[in-house]
């Protein structure tokens, strides 16, 4: 009689298990490199697992990794020409080796002439007559491992097998933070890290980032999770998200994929206000132009300070200086790359950063407003007899491809959610105003494998 009971017990206890294990949320710490002002995520890669930092690229479609500097991993695989993954490349070349095949060359493996792609290329105009080509490189898959999470602390590490990467030569890393060995693509492409994870683990096609600016603690990325996003002392930032549609540039800005929409994230900015002062600029600059994909207001982690097209910058700086004068800020000689700086002693500090004019980014005709205080608008420059607070919005030139690029400084200590199911962008008010910050996620647990 004991046997059927035993059987029944196991049937019931095992049944829910596949459902529990399917939807998995992951997290990774986000570090800021204070020399370059760029961000990277800390992950594990390869077999056996090794820690690695990858440049955080919100708009990237395809991740890449240095394959030429002692790459040693038993789970490294070249992607073959007839594999399902190869179909996701609009441009691919089947390669054969000139000499005997090695770990970085196999016959019948795919070479991509689209990726690796440097983030900066998407801010340039494509010159169709004289296109800038990327190095053609192999496409490989290998293991990526991230910590799982319940939204409030880090859990065990879990392997994600067959994550696609383009190989790069070591010198391709130039211009990125010194400790990175590749790039983590978070763009709206099926091969990006969040969408690959969501597909493998049946998790929501939603990820969030919370960038930290301090040297005291890292920020965090949540992948495959709509929340909770809990920061010490028990503040769930998912509860205060405000949403606006995510927009996509109809023109990707790449020589190979120019007929496809962009993988980057844009928001429908309709106006900018500084305190009660409207920043007067030609809003038709923001409309997408179909040939080169000029226009739009983009969210980018590859620029430290917001970039504004010259005429927008001049109007913005004028309005900011007018409001700053009312706070008795004293203008000082500006230092590169900034155009406007104030004497440090004339700017008062609060718990949430310098007391500065407030910048309001308005979407949907003012129905949705993203409020940015001094912590997200001003940069302290303190060195050898200089003590300044500078305006962290920079002149992006006369005819940039993207007239408004919202940069890292603007995003720090706001939780930002990219919801690719509902095609919407969620943002919170500054975490500092909610008694926490992006550096207060509990990463206490060790790197044990699940
Ligand atoms: C690669 O790693 C394996 C196992 O960790 C080791 O036995 C082997 O010597 C390594 N090879 C190289 C070229 O470093
Ligand atoms: C991306 O994945 C989605 C959902 O799995 C699928 O519907 C879509 O066709 C894919 N897009 C491309 C370009 O392969
Ligand atoms: C506004 O910008 C558009 C697009 O660049 C341009 O065609 C138009 O002439 C500009 N209008 C003014 C008043 O400058
Ligand atoms: C600015 O300075 C004026 C004159 O010294 C003073 O009356 C005013 O209160 C100051 N304003 C602020 C915001 O500190
Ligand atoms: C962080 O999480 C660990 C368990 O993973 C817990 O023991 C610790 O108390 C937490 N720390 C805070 C500050 O909540």
Coordinates of C-alpha atoms and ligand atoms in Angstrom, one line a residue:
X1 CA 0.0 0.0 0.0
X2 CA 2.9 2.3 0.5
X3 CA 3.9 2.4 -3.1
X4 CA 0.9 4.3 -4.6
X5 CA 1.1 6.9 -1.8
X6 CA 4.7 7.4 -2.4
X7 CA 4.0 7.8 -6.1
X8 CA 1.2 10.3 -5.5
X9 CA 3.3 12.3 -3.2
X10 CA 6.1 12.7 -5.8
X11 CA 3.8 13.4 -8.7
X12 CA 2.3 16.4 -6.8
X13 CA 5.5 17.7 -5.4
X14 CA 7.3 17.5 -8.7
X15 CA 4.6 19.0 -10.9
X16 CA 5.0 22.6 -10.1
X17 CA 8.7 22.4 -10.3
X18 CA 9.2 22.9 -14.0
X19 CA 7.0 26.1 -13.8
X20 CA 9.0 27.5 -11.0
X21 CA 12.3 26.8 -12.7
X22 CA 11.2 28.2 -16.0
X23 CA 10.7 31.9 -15.2
X24 CA 14.0 33.1 -13.8
X25 CA 15.1 36.6 -13.2
X26 CA 18.7 37.6 -13.2
X27 CA 20.8 40.4 -11.9
X28 CA 24.3 41.8 -12.5
X29 CA 26.2 44.6 -10.8
X30 CA 26.9 47.7 -13.0
X31 CA 30.2 49.4 -12.3
X32 CA 31.1 52.9 -13.3
X33 CA 34.7 53.5 -14.5
X34 CA 35.5 56.9 -13.2
X35 CA 38.2 57.6 -15.8
X36 CA 36.1 57.0 -18.9
X37 CA 32.7 57.7 -17.3
X38 CA 31.5 54.5 -18.9
X39 CA 29.6 51.6 -17.3
X40 CA 30.1 47.8 -17.4
X41 CA 28.3 44.8 -16.1
X42 CA 30.0 42.1 -14.1
X43 CA 29.2 38.6 -15.2
X44 CA 30.9 35.2 -15.5
X45 CA 31.8 33.7 -18.8
X46 CA 33.3 30.5 -20.3
X47 CA 33.9 27.0 -18.8
X48 CA 35.3 26.9 -16.2
X49 CA 33.5 30.1 -15.2
X50 CA 35.6 33.3 -15.0
X51 CA 34.5 36.7 -13.9
X52 CA 34.4 39.3 -16.7
X53 CA 33.4 42.9 -17.2
X54 CA 31.5 43.8 -20.3
X55 CA 30.8 47.3 -21.5
X56 CA 27.1 48.1 -21.0
X57 CA 25.6 49.0 -24.4
X58 CA 21.9 49.8 -24.2
X59 CA 21.5 50.1 -27.9
X60 CA 23.7 47.2 -29.0
X61 CA 22.1 44.3 -31.0
X62 CA 24.9 41.7 -30.6
X63 CA 27.4 41.2 -27.8
X64 CA 31.1 40.8 -28.5
X65 CA 34.1 39.4 -26.6
X66 CA 37.9 39.4 -27.0
X67 CA 38.7 36.0 -28.5
X68 CA 42.4 36.6 -29.1
X69 CA 43.7 37.1 -25.6
X70 CA 44.2 33.6 -24.2
X71 CA 40.6 32.6 -24.8
X72 CA 40.4 29.2 -23.1
X73 CA 36.9 27.7 -22.6
X74 CA 35.6 24.2 -23.1
X75 CA 32.2 25.5 -24.0
X76 CA 33.4 27.9 -26.8
X77 CA 31.7 27.0 -30.1
X78 CA 32.0 28.6 -33.6
X79 CA 28.5 29.1 -35.1
X80 CA 28.1 26.9 -38.1
X81 CA 26.6 28.1 -41.4
X82 CA 23.5 25.9 -41.3
X83 CA 22.6 26.5 -37.6
X84 CA 19.4 28.3 -36.5
X85 CA 21.4 31.1 -35.0
X86 CA 23.0 31.9 -38.4
X87 CA 19.6 32.7 -39.8
X88 CA 19.3 35.8 -37.5
X89 CA 22.1 37.5 -39.5
X90 CA 21.1 39.6 -42.3
X91 CA 24.6 39.7 -43.5
X92 CA 26.8 36.7 -43.0
X93 CA 29.6 35.0 -44.8
X94 CA 30.5 31.3 -44.6
X95 CA 34.2 31.0 -44.0
X96 CA 36.8 28.4 -44.7
X97 CA 40.3 28.6 -43.2
X98 CA 43.3 29.3 -45.4
X99 CA 45.4 27.1 -43.2
X100 CA 44.4 24.2 -41.0
X101 CA 41.4 24.9 -38.8
X102 CA 42.1 26.1 -35.2
X103 CA 40.0 27.2 -32.3
X104 CA 39.4 30.6 -33.9
X105 CA 39.0 29.3 -37.5
X106 CA 36.8 26.5 -38.7
X107 CA 35.5 25.6 -42.1
X108 CA 31.8 26.2 -42.6
X109 CA 31.5 28.7 -39.7
X110 CA 29.9 32.0 -40.0
X111 CA 31.7 35.3 -40.2
X112 CA 29.7 38.4 -39.5
X113 CA 30.4 41.5 -41.5
X114 CA 27.8 43.5 -39.4
X115 CA 29.2 42.8 -35.9
X116 CA 31.2 43.6 -33.9
X117 CA 29.9 47.1 -33.8
X118 CA 31.3 50.0 -31.8
X119 CA 28.6 51.9 -30.0
X120 CA 29.9 55.2 -31.4
X121 CA 29.1 54.2 -35.0
X122 CA 25.4 54.6 -34.4
X123 CA 25.9 58.3 -33.7
X124 CA 27.5 58.8 -37.0
X125 CA 25.9 59.3 -40.4
X126 CA 26.4 56.3 -42.8
X127 CA 28.5 57.3 -45.8
X128 CA 26.9 55.1 -48.4
X129 CA 29.6 55.9 -51.0
X130 CA 32.5 55.3 -48.6
X131 CA 31.2 53.1 -45.8
X132 CA 33.2 52.5 -42.7
X133 CA 33.4 48.7 -42.5
X134 CA 33.8 46.7 -39.3
X135 CA 36.3 43.9 -39.0
X136 CA 34.6 40.7 -40.2
X137 CA 34.8 38.3 -37.3
X138 CA 33.6 34.9 -36.3
X139 CA 30.4 34.4 -34.4
X140 CA 30.7 32.1 -31.4
X141 CA 28.6 30.9 -28.6
X142 CA 29.8 30.3 -25.0
X143 CA 28.5 30.2 -21.5
X144 CA 27.4 33.3 -19.7
X145 CA 26.5 33.1 -16.0
X146 CA 24.5 35.6 -13.9
X147 CA 23.1 35.6 -10.4
X148 CA 19.5 34.7 -10.1
X149 CA 17.3 37.0 -8.0
X150 CA 14.0 37.3 -6.2
X151 CA 14.2 41.0 -6.7
X152 CA 15.6 41.8 -3.3
X153 CA 19.0 40.1 -3.1
X154 CA 21.3 38.1 -5.3
X155 CA 20.9 34.3 -5.4
X156 CA 22.9 31.5 -6.9
X157 CA 24.8 31.9 -10.1
X158 CA 23.1 30.2 -13.1
X159 CA 24.6 29.3 -16.4
X160 CA 23.0 30.5 -19.7
X161 CA 24.5 28.2 -22.3
X162 CA 25.1 29.1 -26.0
X163 CA 25.0 32.9 -25.6
X164 CA 26.0 34.4 -28.9
X165 CA 29.0 36.7 -29.2
X166 CA 31.0 38.2 -32.1
X167 CA 34.8 37.7 -31.6
X168 CA 36.9 40.7 -31.5
X169 CA 40.6 41.3 -31.6
X170 CA 42.0 42.8 -28.4
X171 CA 42.6 46.2 -29.9
X172 CA 38.9 46.6 -30.6
X173 CA 38.5 47.3 -26.9
X174 CA 40.3 50.6 -27.2
X175 CA 38.2 53.5 -26.0
X176 CA 36.3 51.4 -23.5
X177 CA 36.9 51.1 -19.7
X178 CA 40.3 49.4 -19.1
X179 CA 38.9 46.4 -17.3
X180 CA 36.4 45.2 -19.9
X181 CA 36.9 42.2 -22.2
X182 CA 33.9 42.7 -24.4
X183 CA 30.5 44.4 -24.8
X184 CA 27.0 43.4 -23.4
X185 CA 24.3 44.3 -25.9
X186 CA 21.0 45.2 -24.3
X187 CA 19.3 46.4 -27.5
X188 CA 15.9 45.4 -28.9
X189 CA 17.3 42.5 -31.0
X190 CA 16.5 38.8 -30.4
X191 CA 20.2 38.1 -30.0
X192 CA 20.8 40.7 -27.3
X193 CA 21.5 39.5 -23.7
X194 CA 18.1 40.3 -22.2
X195 CA 16.1 38.9 -25.1
X196 CA 18.2 35.7 -25.3
X197 CA 17.7 35.2 -21.6
X198 CA 13.9 35.9 -21.7
X199 CA 13.5 33.4 -24.6
X200 CA 15.5 30.7 -22.8
X201 CA 13.9 31.1 -19.4
X202 CA 10.4 32.1 -20.6
X203 CA 10.7 35.3 -18.5
X204 CA 9.1 38.6 -19.4
X205 CA 10.8 40.5 -22.2
X206 CA 11.6 43.3 -19.6
X207 CA 14.8 44.5 -18.1
X208 CA 15.8 47.4 -15.8
X209 CA 18.9 49.2 -15.0
X210 CA 19.8 51.4 -12.0
X211 CA 23.2 53.2 -12.5
X212 CA 25.2 54.4 -9.6
X213 CA 27.6 57.3 -9.8
X214 CA 29.4 56.8 -6.5
X215 CA 32.6 54.9 -5.9
X216 CA 31.1 53.3 -2.8
X217 CA 28.8 50.8 -4.5
X218 CA 27.8 49.4 -7.8
X219 CA 24.4 49.8 -9.6
X220 CA 22.4 46.9 -10.8
X221 CA 20.7 45.4 -13.9
X222 CA 17.6 43.2 -13.6
X223 CA 17.0 40.9 -16.5
X224 CA 13.8 39.0 -17.3
X225 CA 11.9 40.7 -14.4
X226 CA 9.1 43.2 -14.2
X227 CA 9.9 43.7 -10.5
X228 CA 10.1 43.8 -7.6
X229 CA 13.3 45.8 -7.6
X230 CA 14.1 46.2 -3.9
X231 CA 16.8 48.5 -2.5
X232 CA 17.9 48.9 1.1
X233 CA 16.0 49.8 3.4
X234 CA 13.3 47.8 1.7
X235 CA 12.3 50.3 -1.0
X236 CA 10.7 48.6 -4.0
X237 CA 11.4 51.0 -6.9
X238 CA 9.1 49.1 -9.3
X239 CA 6.1 50.6 -7.4
X240 CA 7.0 54.1 -8.4
X241 CA 7.5 53.6 -12.2
X242 CA 6.0 56.0 -14.6
X243 CA 5.6 55.0 -18.2
X244 CA 5.9 56.5 -21.6
X245 CA 6.1 54.7 -25.0
X246 CA 9.4 53.5 -26.3
X247 CA 10.0 54.8 -29.8
X248 CA 12.2 53.2 -32.4
X249 CA 14.1 55.0 -35.1
X250 CA 12.9 53.6 -38.4
X251 CA 16.4 53.8 -39.8
X252 CA 19.1 51.8 -37.9
X253 CA 22.1 53.9 -39.0
X254 CA 24.2 50.9 -40.0
X255 CA 25.5 50.4 -43.6
X256 CA 24.3 46.8 -43.5
X257 CA 20.9 47.1 -41.8
X258 CA 19.9 50.6 -42.9
X259 CA 16.5 49.3 -44.1
X260 CA 15.7 48.0 -40.6
X261 CA 14.5 49.9 -37.6
X262 CA 17.1 50.7 -35.0
X263 CA 17.8 48.5 -32.0
X264 CA 18.2 51.6 -29.8
X265 CA 15.7 53.1 -27.3
X266 CA 14.2 56.5 -27.9
X267 CA 11.5 58.4 -26.0
X268 CA 8.9 60.9 -27.3
X269 CA 10.4 64.1 -25.8
X270 CA 8.0 67.0 -26.6
X271 CA 9.4 69.8 -24.5
X272 CA 12.1 70.7 -21.9
X273 CA 11.5 73.1 -19.0
X274 CA 14.0 74.4 -16.5
X275 CA 12.0 75.4 -13.4
X276 CA 9.2 77.3 -15.0
X277 CA 11.3 78.5 -17.9
X278 CA 10.5 76.7 -21.3
X279 CA 13.6 75.8 -23.3
X280 CA 12.7 77.2 -26.7
X281 CA 14.0 75.0 -29.6
X282 CA 12.9 73.8 -32.9
X283 CA 11.0 70.6 -32.0
X284 CA 10.9 69.4 -35.6
X285 CA 14.6 68.6 -35.2
X286 CA 13.3 65.6 -33.1
X287 CA 11.3 64.1 -35.9
X288 CA 12.9 61.0 -37.5
X289 CA 14.2 61.6 -41.0
X290 CA 14.0 58.4 -43.1
X291 CA 17.3 58.4 -45.0
X292 CA 19.9 58.7 -42.3
X293 CA 17.8 58.2 -39.2
X294 CA 18.5 61.7 -38.0
X295 CA 16.2 62.9 -35.1
X296 CA 14.8 61.6 -31.9
X297 CA 15.8 61.7 -28.2
X298 CA 17.8 58.6 -27.4
X299 CA 18.7 56.9 -24.1
X300 CA 22.4 55.9 -24.2
X301 CA 24.8 54.4 -21.7
X302 CA 27.7 55.0 -24.0
X303 CA 27.8 58.8 -23.4
X304 CA 28.5 60.1 -19.9
X305 CA 26.8 63.5 -20.2
X306 CA 23.7 64.4 -22.2
X307 CA 24.5 65.7 -25.7
X308 CA 22.3 68.4 -27.2
X309 CA 22.4 69.7 -30.8
X310 CA 23.9 73.2 -30.8
X311 CA 20.8 75.2 -31.1
X312 CA 19.1 73.1 -28.4
X313 CA 22.2 73.4 -26.3
X314 CA 22.3 77.2 -26.5
X315 CA 18.7 77.5 -25.5
X316 CA 19.1 75.0 -22.7
X317 CA 22.3 76.6 -21.3
X318 CA 20.7 80.1 -21.5
X319 CA 17.6 79.0 -19.6
X320 CA 19.7 77.1 -17.0
X321 CA 22.0 80.1 -16.4
X322 CA 19.0 82.4 -16.0
X323 CA 17.5 80.1 -13.3
X324 CA 20.9 79.6 -11.7
X325 CA 21.4 83.3 -11.3
X326 CA 18.2 83.4 -9.2
X327 CA 20.0 80.9 -6.9
X328 CA 23.0 83.2 -6.8
X329 CA 25.3 80.7 -8.6
X330 CA 28.5 82.6 -9.7
X331 CA 29.6 81.9 -13.3
X332 CA 33.2 80.8 -13.7
X333 CA 35.5 79.9 -16.6
X334 CA 34.2 76.6 -18.0
X335 CA 36.5 73.6 -18.4
X336 CA 36.3 71.0 -21.2
X337 CA 34.0 69.3 -22.2
X338 CA 31.6 71.6 -20.4
X339 CA 30.3 74.9 -21.7
X340 CA 28.9 76.3 -18.4
X341 CA 30.5 76.1 -15.0
X342 CA 29.8 77.9 -11.7
X343 CA 32.0 78.6 -8.6
X344 CA 31.7 75.5 -6.3
X345 CA 31.3 77.8 -3.3
X346 CA 28.2 79.4 -4.8
X347 CA 26.3 76.1 -5.0
X348 CA 24.5 74.8 -1.9
X349 CA 24.4 71.0 -1.2
X350 CA 21.4 68.9 -0.2
X351 CA 21.1 65.2 0.6
X352 CA 19.9 64.7 -2.9
X353 CA 22.8 66.5 -4.6
X354 CA 23.5 70.2 -5.4
X355 CA 20.5 72.6 -5.0
X356 CA 20.2 73.5 -8.7
X357 CA 17.5 74.5 -11.2
X358 CA 15.3 71.5 -11.9
X359 CA 15.2 70.1 -15.5
X360 CA 11.8 68.7 -16.6
X361 CA 11.8 66.4 -19.7
X362 CA 8.2 66.4 -20.9
X363 CA 6.7 63.5 -22.9
X364 CA 3.2 63.2 -24.4
X365 CA 2.6 67.0 -24.4
X366 CA 3.5 67.3 -20.8
X367 CA 1.3 64.5 -19.5
X368 CA 4.4 62.5 -18.5
X369 CA 7.3 64.4 -17.0
X370 CA 10.8 63.1 -16.0
X371 CA 12.2 65.4 -13.3
X372 CA 16.0 65.7 -13.0
X373 CA 17.5 67.5 -10.0
X374 CA 21.0 68.8 -9.5
X375 CA 22.4 65.4 -9.0
X376 CA 21.5 64.5 -12.6
X377 CA 22.4 67.9 -14.1
X378 CA 25.7 69.0 -12.5
X379 CA 29.2 67.7 -12.3
X380 CA 31.7 68.6 -9.5
X381 CA 35.2 69.4 -10.9
X382 CA 37.6 69.6 -8.0
X383 CA 41.3 69.6 -8.6
X384 CA 44.4 71.8 -8.2
X385 CA 42.9 75.1 -7.1
X386 CA 39.7 74.6 -9.1
X387 CA 36.4 73.9 -7.5
X388 CA 33.5 74.1 -9.9
X389 CA 30.0 72.8 -10.5
X390 CA 29.5 72.3 -14.3
X391 CA 26.4 71.8 -16.3
X392 CA 26.4 68.1 -17.2
X393 CA 24.8 68.7 -20.6
X394 CA 27.2 69.2 -23.5
X395 CA 27.1 70.8 -26.9
X396 CA 26.7 67.9 -29.4
X397 CA 27.5 70.0 -32.5
X398 CA 25.6 71.6 -35.4
X399 CA 24.3 68.5 -37.2
X400 CA 24.5 65.4 -35.1
X401 CA 22.6 62.3 -36.1
X402 CA 20.8 62.3 -32.8
X403 CA 19.8 65.8 -31.6
X404 CA 19.2 64.7 -28.0
X405 CA 21.2 61.9 -26.3
X406 CA 20.3 61.4 -22.6
X407 CA 23.5 60.2 -21.0
X408 CA 24.7 58.3 -17.9
X409 CA 24.7 61.3 -15.5
X410 CA 21.0 61.9 -16.3
X411 CA 20.1 58.3 -15.5
X412 CA 22.1 57.7 -12.3
X413 CA 20.0 56.9 -9.3
X414 CA 16.8 56.6 -11.3
X415 CA 15.5 53.1 -11.9
X416 CA 14.8 52.7 -15.6
X417 CA 12.8 49.8 -17.1
X418 CA 12.7 48.7 -20.7
X419 CA 9.5 46.8 -21.3
X420 CA 9.7 45.1 -24.8
X421 CA 6.4 43.4 -24.3
X422 CA 4.4 46.6 -23.9
X423 CA 7.0 48.8 -25.8
X424 CA 7.2 51.2 -23.0
X425 CA 9.9 53.0 -21.0
X426 CA 9.5 53.2 -17.2
X427 CA 11.3 55.6 -15.0
X428 CA 11.2 56.5 -11.3
X429 CA 11.9 59.8 -9.7
X430 CA 15.4 60.0 -8.1
X431 CA 16.0 57.1 -5.7
X432 CA 17.7 59.6 -3.4
X433 CA 14.3 61.3 -2.9
X434 CA 12.9 57.9 -1.9
X435 CA 15.5 57.3 0.8
X436 CA 17.7 54.9 -1.1
X437 CA 20.1 54.9 -4.1
X438 CA 21.1 52.6 -7.0
X439 CA 24.1 51.4 -5.0
X440 CA 21.9 49.9 -2.3
X441 CA 21.0 46.6 -3.8
X442 CA 21.9 43.6 -1.6
X443 CA 24.6 41.7 -3.5
X444 CA 25.7 39.9 -0.3
X445 CA 25.5 36.3 -1.5
X446 CA 28.5 34.4 -2.8
X447 CA 29.1 33.2 -6.4
X448 CA 27.8 29.6 -5.7
X449 CA 26.4 27.8 -8.7
X450 CA 22.8 26.7 -8.8
Ligands
LIG1 C1 42.9 25.7 -20.8 O1 42.3 25.3 -19.5 C2 42.4 23.9 -19.3 C3 41.5 23.6 -18.1 O2 41.4 24.7 -17.2 C4 43.9 23.7 -19.0 O3 44.1 22.3 -18.7 C5 44.7 24.1 -20.2 O4 46.1 23.9 -20.0 C6 44.4 25.5 -20.6 N1 45.1 25.8 -21.9 C7 45.7 26.9 -22.2 C8 46.3 27.0 -23.5 O5 45.8 27.8 -21.3
LIG2 C1 12.3 37.7 -32.4 O1 11.6 36.9 -31.5 C2 10.2 37.0 -31.5 C3 9.6 36.2 -30.4 O2 10.3 35.0 -30.1 C4 9.7 36.6 -32.9 O3 8.3 36.7 -32.9 C5 10.4 37.5 -34.0 O4 10.0 37.0 -35.2 C6 11.9 37.4 -33.8 N1 12.4 38.5 -34.7 C7 13.4 38.2 -35.6 C8 13.8 39.4 -36.4 O5 13.9 37.1 -35.7
LIG3 C1 13.3 73.4 -37.8 O1 14.0 72.2 -38.1 C2 13.6 71.7 -39.4 C3 14.3 70.3 -39.5 O2 15.7 70.4 -39.4 C4 14.0 72.7 -40.5 O3 13.5 72.1 -41.7 C5 13.3 74.0 -40.2 O4 13.7 74.9 -41.2 C6 13.6 74.5 -38.8 N1 12.8 75.7 -38.5 C7 13.3 76.8 -38.0 C8 12.3 77.9 -37.7 O5 14.5 76.9 -37.9
LIG4 C1 20.7 85.8 -3.5 O1 21.4 86.9 -3.0 C2 20.5 88.0 -2.6 C3 21.3 89.2 -2.3 O2 22.4 88.9 -1.6 C4 19.6 87.5 -1.4 O3 18.7 88.5 -1.1 C5 18.9 86.3 -1.9 O4 18.1 85.8 -0.7 C6 19.8 85.2 -2.4 N1 19.0 84.1 -3.0 C7 19.2 82.9 -2.7 C8 18.3 81.9 -3.3 O5 20.1 82.5 -1.9
LIG5 C1 21.3 40.7 2.4 O1 20.9 39.4 2.1 C2 21.4 38.4 3.0 C3 20.9 37.1 2.5 O2 21.2 36.8 1.2 C4 20.9 38.7 4.4 O3 21.5 37.8 5.3 C5 21.3 40.2 4.8 O4 20.7 40.5 6.0 C6 20.8 41.1 3.7 N1 21.3 42.5 4.0 C7 20.5 43.5 4.1 C8 21.2 44.8 4.4 O5 19.3 43.5 3.9

